[in-house]
mmCIF file of C-alpha atoms in Angstrom:
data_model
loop_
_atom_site.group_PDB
_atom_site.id
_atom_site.type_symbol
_atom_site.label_atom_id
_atom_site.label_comp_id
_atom_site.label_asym_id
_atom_site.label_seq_id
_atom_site.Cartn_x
_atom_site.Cartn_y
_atom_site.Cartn_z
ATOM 1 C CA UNK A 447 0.000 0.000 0.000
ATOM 2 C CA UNK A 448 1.139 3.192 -0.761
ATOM 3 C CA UNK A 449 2.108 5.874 1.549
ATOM 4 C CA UNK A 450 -0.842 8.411 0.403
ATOM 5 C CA UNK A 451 -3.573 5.422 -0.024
ATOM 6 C CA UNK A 452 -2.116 4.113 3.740
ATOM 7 C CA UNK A 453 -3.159 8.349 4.514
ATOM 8 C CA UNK A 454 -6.416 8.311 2.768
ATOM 9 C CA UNK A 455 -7.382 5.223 4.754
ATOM 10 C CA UNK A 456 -6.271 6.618 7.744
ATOM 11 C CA UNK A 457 -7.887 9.941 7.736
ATOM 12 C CA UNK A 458 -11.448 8.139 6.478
ATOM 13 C CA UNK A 459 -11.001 5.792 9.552
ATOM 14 C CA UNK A 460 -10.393 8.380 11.918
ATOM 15 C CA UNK A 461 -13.460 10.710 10.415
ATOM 16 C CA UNK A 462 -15.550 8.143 10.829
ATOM 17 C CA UNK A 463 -14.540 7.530 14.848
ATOM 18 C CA UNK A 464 -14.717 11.343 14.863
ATOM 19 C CA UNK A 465 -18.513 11.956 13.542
ATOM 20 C CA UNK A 466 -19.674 8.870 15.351
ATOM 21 C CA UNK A 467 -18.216 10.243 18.817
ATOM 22 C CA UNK A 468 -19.781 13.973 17.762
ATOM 23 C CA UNK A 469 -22.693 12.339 17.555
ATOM 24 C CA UNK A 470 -22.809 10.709 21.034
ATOM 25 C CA UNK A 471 -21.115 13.850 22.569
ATOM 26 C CA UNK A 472 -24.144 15.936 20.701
ATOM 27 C CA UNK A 473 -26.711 14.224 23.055
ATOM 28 C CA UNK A 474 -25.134 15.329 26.150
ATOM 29 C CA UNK A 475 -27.060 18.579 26.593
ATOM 30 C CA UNK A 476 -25.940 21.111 29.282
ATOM 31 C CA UNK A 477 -28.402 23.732 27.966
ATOM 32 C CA UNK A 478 -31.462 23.624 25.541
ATOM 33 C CA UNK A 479 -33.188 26.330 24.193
ATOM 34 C CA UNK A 480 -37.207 25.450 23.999
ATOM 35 C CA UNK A 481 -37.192 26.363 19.849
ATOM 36 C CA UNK A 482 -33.724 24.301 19.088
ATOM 37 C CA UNK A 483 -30.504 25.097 19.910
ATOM 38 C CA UNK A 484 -28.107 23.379 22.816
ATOM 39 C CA UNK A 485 -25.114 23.776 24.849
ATOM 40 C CA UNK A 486 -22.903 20.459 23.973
ATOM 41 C CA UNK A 487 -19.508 19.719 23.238
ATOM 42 C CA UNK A 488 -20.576 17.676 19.967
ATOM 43 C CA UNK A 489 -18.512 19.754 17.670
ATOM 44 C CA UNK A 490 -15.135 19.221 19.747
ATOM 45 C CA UNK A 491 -14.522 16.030 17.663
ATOM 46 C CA UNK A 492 -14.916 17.614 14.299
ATOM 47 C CA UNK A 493 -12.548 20.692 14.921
ATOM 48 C CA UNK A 494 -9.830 17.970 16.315
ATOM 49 C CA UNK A 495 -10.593 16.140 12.622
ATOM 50 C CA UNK A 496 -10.635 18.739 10.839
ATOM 51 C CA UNK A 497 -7.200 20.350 12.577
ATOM 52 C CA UNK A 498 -5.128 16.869 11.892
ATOM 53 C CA UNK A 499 -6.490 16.513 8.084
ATOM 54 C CA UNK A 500 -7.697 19.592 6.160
ATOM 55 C CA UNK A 501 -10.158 20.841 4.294
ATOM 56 C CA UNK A 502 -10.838 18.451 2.234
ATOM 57 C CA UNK A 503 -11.728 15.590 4.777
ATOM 58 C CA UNK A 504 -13.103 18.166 7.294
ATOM 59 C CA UNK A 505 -16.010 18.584 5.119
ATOM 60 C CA UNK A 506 -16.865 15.565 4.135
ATOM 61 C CA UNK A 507 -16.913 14.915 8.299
ATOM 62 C CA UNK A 508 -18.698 17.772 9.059
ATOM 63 C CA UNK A 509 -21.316 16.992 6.152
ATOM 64 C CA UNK A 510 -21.701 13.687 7.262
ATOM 65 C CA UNK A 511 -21.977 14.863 10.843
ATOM 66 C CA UNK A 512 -24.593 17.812 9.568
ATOM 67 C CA UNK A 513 -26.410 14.171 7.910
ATOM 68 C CA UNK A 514 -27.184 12.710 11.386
ATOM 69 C CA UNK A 515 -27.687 16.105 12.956
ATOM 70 C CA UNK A 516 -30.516 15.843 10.973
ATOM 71 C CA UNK A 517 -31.740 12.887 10.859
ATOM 72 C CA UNK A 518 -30.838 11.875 14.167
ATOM 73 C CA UNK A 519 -31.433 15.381 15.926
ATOM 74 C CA UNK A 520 -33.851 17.299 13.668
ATOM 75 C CA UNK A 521 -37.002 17.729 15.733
ATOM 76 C CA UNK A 522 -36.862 21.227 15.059
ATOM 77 C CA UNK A 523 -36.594 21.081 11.584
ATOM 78 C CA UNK A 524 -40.378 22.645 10.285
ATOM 79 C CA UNK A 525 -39.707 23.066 6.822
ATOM 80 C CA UNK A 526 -36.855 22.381 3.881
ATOM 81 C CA UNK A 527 -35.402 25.585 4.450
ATOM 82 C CA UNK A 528 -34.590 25.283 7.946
ATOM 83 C CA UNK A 529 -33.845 21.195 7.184
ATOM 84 C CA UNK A 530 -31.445 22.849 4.457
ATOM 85 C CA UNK A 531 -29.772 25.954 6.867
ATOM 86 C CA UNK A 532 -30.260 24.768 10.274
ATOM 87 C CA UNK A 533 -28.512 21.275 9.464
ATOM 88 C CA UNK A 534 -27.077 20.559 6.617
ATOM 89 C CA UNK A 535 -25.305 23.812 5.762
ATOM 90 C CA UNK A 536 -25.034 24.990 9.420
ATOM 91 C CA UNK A 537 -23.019 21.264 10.784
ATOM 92 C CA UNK A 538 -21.406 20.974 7.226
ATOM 93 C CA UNK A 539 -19.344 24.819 7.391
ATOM 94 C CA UNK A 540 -18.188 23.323 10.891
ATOM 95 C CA UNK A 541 -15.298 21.806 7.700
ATOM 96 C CA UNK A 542 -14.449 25.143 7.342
ATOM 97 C CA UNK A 543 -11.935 24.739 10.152
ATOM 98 C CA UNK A 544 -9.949 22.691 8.274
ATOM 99 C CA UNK A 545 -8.521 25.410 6.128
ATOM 100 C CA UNK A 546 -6.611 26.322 9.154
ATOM 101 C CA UNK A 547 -5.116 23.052 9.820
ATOM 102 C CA UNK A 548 -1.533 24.351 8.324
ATOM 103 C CA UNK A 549 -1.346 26.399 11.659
ATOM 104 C CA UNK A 550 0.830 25.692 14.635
ATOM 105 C CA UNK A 551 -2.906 26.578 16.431
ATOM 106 C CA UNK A 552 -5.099 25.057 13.769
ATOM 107 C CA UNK A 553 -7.606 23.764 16.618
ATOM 108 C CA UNK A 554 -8.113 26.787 17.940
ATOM 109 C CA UNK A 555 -7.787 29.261 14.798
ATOM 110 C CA UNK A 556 -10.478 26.339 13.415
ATOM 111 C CA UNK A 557 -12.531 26.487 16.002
ATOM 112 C CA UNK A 558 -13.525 30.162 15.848
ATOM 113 C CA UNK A 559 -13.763 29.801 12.188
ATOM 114 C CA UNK A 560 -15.992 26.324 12.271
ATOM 115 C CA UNK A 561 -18.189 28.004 15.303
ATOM 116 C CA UNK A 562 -18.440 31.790 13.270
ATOM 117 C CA UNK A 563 -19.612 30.140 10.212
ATOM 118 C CA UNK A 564 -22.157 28.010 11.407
ATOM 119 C CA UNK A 565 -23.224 31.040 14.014
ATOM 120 C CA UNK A 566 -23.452 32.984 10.667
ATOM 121 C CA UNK A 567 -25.625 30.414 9.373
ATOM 122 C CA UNK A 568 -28.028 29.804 12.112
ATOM 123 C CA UNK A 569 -28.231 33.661 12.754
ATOM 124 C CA UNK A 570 -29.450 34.331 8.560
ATOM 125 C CA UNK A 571 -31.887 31.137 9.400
ATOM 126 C CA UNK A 572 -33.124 32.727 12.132
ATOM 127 C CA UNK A 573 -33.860 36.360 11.197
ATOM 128 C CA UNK A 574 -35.269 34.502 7.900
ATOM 129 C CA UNK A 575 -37.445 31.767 8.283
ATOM 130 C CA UNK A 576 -37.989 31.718 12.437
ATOM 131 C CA UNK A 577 -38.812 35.321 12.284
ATOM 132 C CA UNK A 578 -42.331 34.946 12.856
ATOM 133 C CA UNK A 579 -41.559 33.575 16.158
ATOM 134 C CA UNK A 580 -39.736 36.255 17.387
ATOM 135 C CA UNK A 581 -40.988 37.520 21.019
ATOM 136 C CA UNK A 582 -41.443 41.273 22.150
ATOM 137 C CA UNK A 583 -38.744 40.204 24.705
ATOM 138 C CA UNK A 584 -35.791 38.112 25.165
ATOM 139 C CA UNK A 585 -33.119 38.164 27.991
ATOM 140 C CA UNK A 586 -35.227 41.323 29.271
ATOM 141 C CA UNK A 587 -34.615 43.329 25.821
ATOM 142 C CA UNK A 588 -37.380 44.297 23.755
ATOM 143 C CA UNK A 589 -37.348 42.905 20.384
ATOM 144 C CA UNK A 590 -37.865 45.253 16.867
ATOM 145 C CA UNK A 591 -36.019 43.185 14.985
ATOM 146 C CA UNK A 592 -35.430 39.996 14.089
ATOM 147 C CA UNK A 593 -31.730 39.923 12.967
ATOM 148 C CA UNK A 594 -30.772 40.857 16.627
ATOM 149 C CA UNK A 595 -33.278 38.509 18.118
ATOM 150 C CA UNK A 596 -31.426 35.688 16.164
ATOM 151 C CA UNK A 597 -28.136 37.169 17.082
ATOM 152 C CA UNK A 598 -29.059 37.191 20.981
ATOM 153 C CA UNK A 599 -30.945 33.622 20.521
ATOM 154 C CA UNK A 600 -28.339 31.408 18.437
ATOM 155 C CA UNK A 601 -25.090 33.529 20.098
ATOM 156 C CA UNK A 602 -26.193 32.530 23.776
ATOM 157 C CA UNK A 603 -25.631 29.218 23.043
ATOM 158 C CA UNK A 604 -22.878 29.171 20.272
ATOM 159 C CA UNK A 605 -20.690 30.934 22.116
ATOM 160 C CA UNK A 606 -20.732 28.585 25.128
ATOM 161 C CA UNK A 607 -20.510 26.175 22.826
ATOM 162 C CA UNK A 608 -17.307 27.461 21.438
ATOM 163 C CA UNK A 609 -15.853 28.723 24.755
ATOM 164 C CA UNK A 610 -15.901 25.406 26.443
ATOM 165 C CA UNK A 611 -14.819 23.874 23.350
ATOM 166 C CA UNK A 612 -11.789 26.110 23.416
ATOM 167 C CA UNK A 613 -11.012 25.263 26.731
ATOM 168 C CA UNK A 614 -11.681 21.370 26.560
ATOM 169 C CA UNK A 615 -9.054 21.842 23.600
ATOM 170 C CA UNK A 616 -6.646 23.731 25.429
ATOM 171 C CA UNK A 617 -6.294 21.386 28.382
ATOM 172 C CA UNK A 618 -6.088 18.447 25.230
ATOM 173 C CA UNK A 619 -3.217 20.449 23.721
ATOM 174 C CA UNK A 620 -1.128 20.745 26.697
ATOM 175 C CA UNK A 621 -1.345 16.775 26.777
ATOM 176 C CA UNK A 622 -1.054 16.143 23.657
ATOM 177 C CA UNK A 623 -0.055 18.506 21.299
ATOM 178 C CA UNK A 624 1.281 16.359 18.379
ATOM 179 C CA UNK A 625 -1.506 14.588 17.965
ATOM 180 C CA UNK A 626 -4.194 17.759 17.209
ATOM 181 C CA UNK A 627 -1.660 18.994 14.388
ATOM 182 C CA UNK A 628 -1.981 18.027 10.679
ATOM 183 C CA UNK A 629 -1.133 14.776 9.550
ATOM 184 C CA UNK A 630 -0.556 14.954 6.121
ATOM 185 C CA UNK A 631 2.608 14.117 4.908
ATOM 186 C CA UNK A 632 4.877 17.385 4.056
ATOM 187 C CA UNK A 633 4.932 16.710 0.237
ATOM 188 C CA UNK A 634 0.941 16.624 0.496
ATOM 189 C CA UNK A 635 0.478 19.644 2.684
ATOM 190 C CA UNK A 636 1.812 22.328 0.037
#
């Protein structure tokens, strides 16, 4: 076997173990919000993923990932456009955090990236389609409009989300460092 099939193998094996144990991690809710939206650490696995292998690979783990998000996960899901942004494009830009996997910090770099984008796409969602469900309060604020309802709803839990993420993958980097860095080989990674 060749050195970049032995690779390919390798990083398809390890994005599978990686979306299967987002998955499981997904279900452990600290925090729900009553019209979708949680506090979990489901997303940890992907940006570790998508740190060691790229791009590439990220997405195709983050799209499977944004597959059983839905279909595992979609209760919330009322219509195609919110099956379309709320899971599949919001779980599958989580990949986006690969492009910073050439960093000496690509976990952490990714992380803000993968957690931005999808914040970016459940925030459009929800001043779009969930607009009609917009309160005239929320966290004691009035609400006029619904692009900074959906900022205040999806942030207060994406940015926990991304916080403890941050921090879970700090405390994994002082362990382990080497083994949350890219592992292409350095003829692949140019």
């Amino acid at each position: 076997m060749t050195k970049t099939k032995h690779y390919r193998l390798r990083a398809l094996c390890e994005g599978a173990i990686m979306v299967a144990l987002a998955q499981v991690l997904s279900y452990l809710k600290l925090w729900e919000l009553p019209q979708g939206g949680s506090v979990t650490i489901g997303m940890l696995p992907i940006f570790l993923y998508c740190a060691r292998w790229g791009f590439g690979p990220g997405m195709l783990a983050s799209s499977a990932y944004a597959l059983l998000q839905l279909f595992l996960d979609g209760a919330y899901a009322w219509g195609w456009q919110s099956v379309v942004g709320d899971y599949l494009l919001a779980f599958a830009v989580l990949g986006l955090a690969g492009l910073c996997s050439h960093s000496k910090l690509a976990f952490f770099y990714g992380t803000i990236l993968g957690c931005g984008a999808r914040f970016a796409v459940h925030w459009v969602v929800g001043a779009t389609i969930w607009a009609e469900y917009m309160p005239e309060a929320f966290f004691g604020l009035p609400m006029s409009s619904p692009w900074i309802y959906s900022a205040l709803y999806n942030g207060s839990y994406m940015l926990i989300d991304m916080v403890l993420i941050l921090i879970l993958g700090f405390i994994m980097y002082r362990m382990m460092a080497k083994h949350m860095t890219s592992q292409l080989p350095k003829k692949e990674q140019n």
